[in-house]
XYZ file of C-alpha atoms in Angstrom:
180
model
C 7.986 14.381 -0.847
C 4.661 15.477 0.988
C 1.448 16.122 -1.449
C -1.797 17.418 -0.970
C -4.532 14.554 -0.402
C -7.336 14.571 -2.201
C -9.956 16.398 -1.354
C -11.717 14.337 1.532
C -15.500 14.421 2.280
C -14.826 13.846 6.067
C -12.308 15.309 8.328
C -9.197 12.582 8.684
C -6.384 12.443 11.019
C -3.375 10.734 9.578
C -1.016 8.487 11.892
C 2.080 7.013 11.224
C 2.424 3.504 12.168
C 5.375 1.362 10.192
C 7.891 -0.222 12.425
C 6.489 2.155 15.335
C 4.444 -0.726 17.180
C 2.095 1.717 18.721
C 0.003 -0.179 21.043
C -2.847 2.245 20.746
C -2.782 2.239 16.749
C -2.673 -1.529 17.276
C -5.776 -1.956 19.780
C -7.572 0.416 17.528
C -6.471 -1.871 14.353
C -7.834 -4.991 16.004
C -11.327 -3.271 16.917
C -11.126 -1.553 13.222
C -10.684 -5.171 11.771
C -13.048 -6.974 13.994
C -15.778 -4.517 13.705
C -15.418 -4.893 9.897
C -15.092 -8.639 9.817
C -11.666 -8.130 7.882
C -9.306 -10.712 9.597
C -9.577 -14.186 7.945
C -9.287 -17.133 10.281
C -5.614 -17.980 8.791
C -4.380 -14.453 9.026
C -1.868 -14.001 11.627
C -2.755 -11.301 14.112
C 0.918 -10.456 15.109
C 1.943 -10.134 11.453
C -0.862 -8.056 10.505
C 0.284 -5.737 13.570
C 4.089 -5.581 12.467
C 2.570 -4.573 8.704
C 0.857 -1.545 9.671
C 2.153 1.739 7.647
C -0.464 4.198 8.761
C -3.926 4.726 10.159
C -7.009 7.344 9.224
C -9.010 8.448 12.167
C -11.907 10.180 12.233
C -13.113 11.839 15.383
C -10.757 9.637 17.189
C -12.038 6.413 15.811
C -9.905 4.268 13.134
C -11.571 4.411 9.653
C -8.907 2.757 7.427
C -5.456 1.263 7.846
C -2.854 0.963 5.468
C -0.529 -2.496 5.609
C 2.455 -3.590 4.023
C 4.825 -6.711 3.519
C 7.937 -6.213 2.174
C 9.060 -8.908 -0.723
C 11.146 -9.443 -3.936
C 8.618 -9.601 -6.924
C 10.481 -11.853 -9.322
C 9.143 -10.664 -12.118
C 10.179 -6.916 -11.860
C 13.394 -8.180 -10.171
C 12.482 -5.983 -7.740
C 11.672 -5.542 -3.738
C 8.590 -3.948 -2.989
C 6.211 -3.091 -0.042
C 3.060 -5.238 -1.108
C 0.435 -2.997 0.246
C -3.198 -3.147 1.248
C -5.797 -0.446 2.118
C -8.947 -1.343 3.933
C -11.320 1.008 4.894
C -14.576 1.170 6.937
C -18.026 0.525 5.252
C -19.389 4.131 6.315
C -16.222 5.852 5.031
C -16.060 4.439 1.492
C -16.618 6.693 -1.572
C -15.321 9.389 0.325
C -11.480 9.478 -0.934
C -10.097 8.032 2.446
C -8.352 5.007 0.654
C -6.401 7.416 -1.644
C -5.928 9.989 1.062
C -4.441 7.452 3.193
C -2.619 5.405 0.189
C -0.395 8.679 -0.702
C 0.336 9.379 2.869
C 1.123 5.532 3.513
C 3.492 5.690 0.226
C 5.419 9.099 2.025
C 5.654 7.098 4.898
C 7.221 3.882 3.190
C 9.533 6.139 0.954
C 11.091 7.990 3.750
C 11.621 4.836 5.416
C 13.192 3.281 2.478
C 15.859 6.352 2.285
C 16.460 5.841 6.018
C 17.210 1.960 5.362
C 18.974 1.758 1.848
C 20.126 -1.888 3.416
C 16.585 -3.007 2.689
C 16.465 -2.250 -1.010
C 12.935 -0.827 -0.653
C 12.193 0.184 -4.651
C 8.794 1.115 -4.142
C 4.801 -0.240 -3.470
C 3.006 -2.777 -5.374
C -0.527 -3.588 -5.013
C -3.105 -6.246 -6.032
C -6.604 -4.709 -6.986
C -9.146 -6.620 -5.729
C -11.798 -4.041 -5.810
C -13.971 -4.826 -9.028
C -15.595 -1.325 -8.447
C -12.481 0.659 -8.426
C -11.016 -1.322 -11.732
C -14.641 -0.468 -13.588
C -14.128 3.418 -12.474
C -11.014 4.030 -13.995
C -9.235 1.451 -16.457
C -6.179 3.954 -17.269
C -2.637 2.582 -17.114
C -1.662 4.905 -14.685
C -3.880 6.315 -12.041
C -3.722 9.883 -11.800
C -4.041 10.492 -8.162
C -1.879 7.657 -6.582
C 0.342 7.251 -9.631
C 0.041 3.450 -9.444
C 0.889 1.981 -12.717
C -0.574 -1.196 -14.164
C 2.295 -3.904 -14.690
C 0.305 -7.017 -15.614
C -2.257 -9.144 -13.947
C -2.168 -11.779 -11.242
C -2.757 -15.685 -11.838
C -6.046 -14.896 -10.490
C -7.272 -11.997 -12.949
C -6.400 -9.386 -10.735
C -4.563 -5.952 -11.528
C -1.183 -5.962 -10.494
C 0.006 -1.782 -10.052
C 3.507 -0.228 -8.703
C 4.588 3.135 -7.748
C 8.452 3.310 -7.526
C 10.013 5.782 -4.932
C 12.138 8.493 -6.482
C 15.006 6.951 -5.455
C 14.201 3.309 -6.534
C 16.658 1.854 -9.272
C 16.477 -1.430 -11.158
C 19.122 -3.754 -11.773
C 20.963 -3.419 -14.843
C 21.261 -6.301 -17.250
C 21.987 -6.925 -20.806
C 20.807 -9.963 -22.915
C 23.218 -12.765 -22.887
C 25.059 -11.479 -19.599
C 25.084 -13.764 -16.451
C 22.149 -13.025 -14.504
C 20.164 -11.474 -17.186
C 16.374 -12.225 -17.389
C 15.271 -14.759 -19.486
């Protein structure tokens, strides 16, 4: 499962956070979100902390965090970890987001293998970065393997990366519970 991250332009230390309730990473995440003004007024801090997947540090300071919220995605009839990556302004354009995404994917895939009862099949991402979309309009992004599956109602790209062990329900037209 381990992959070589893309070549980074700065030294980065990755740390897992998924379901660990690590108080130090939590404190660092709060400071990171406040420093970058990334917490909407309506956001629940406890919920965000519970969603932490992994963090990237440069010289002991958090420069990026990945979070995920597991939910059923109806139009795909699959359970996905809806994934979000936030990167410090000074670390953007240095491939930290891509490397942290790959690291977090491995963390979530490993957790999914250990917890098959949750039926987590992959990650989903709503791409809100105009620069990212304009930079690469391929259906499958080569570094992260995120695959375009459609647009949200707001017009953002929706991309998915399935776990190797991920499965989809078997339906045949006309059967009970078949997609309509």
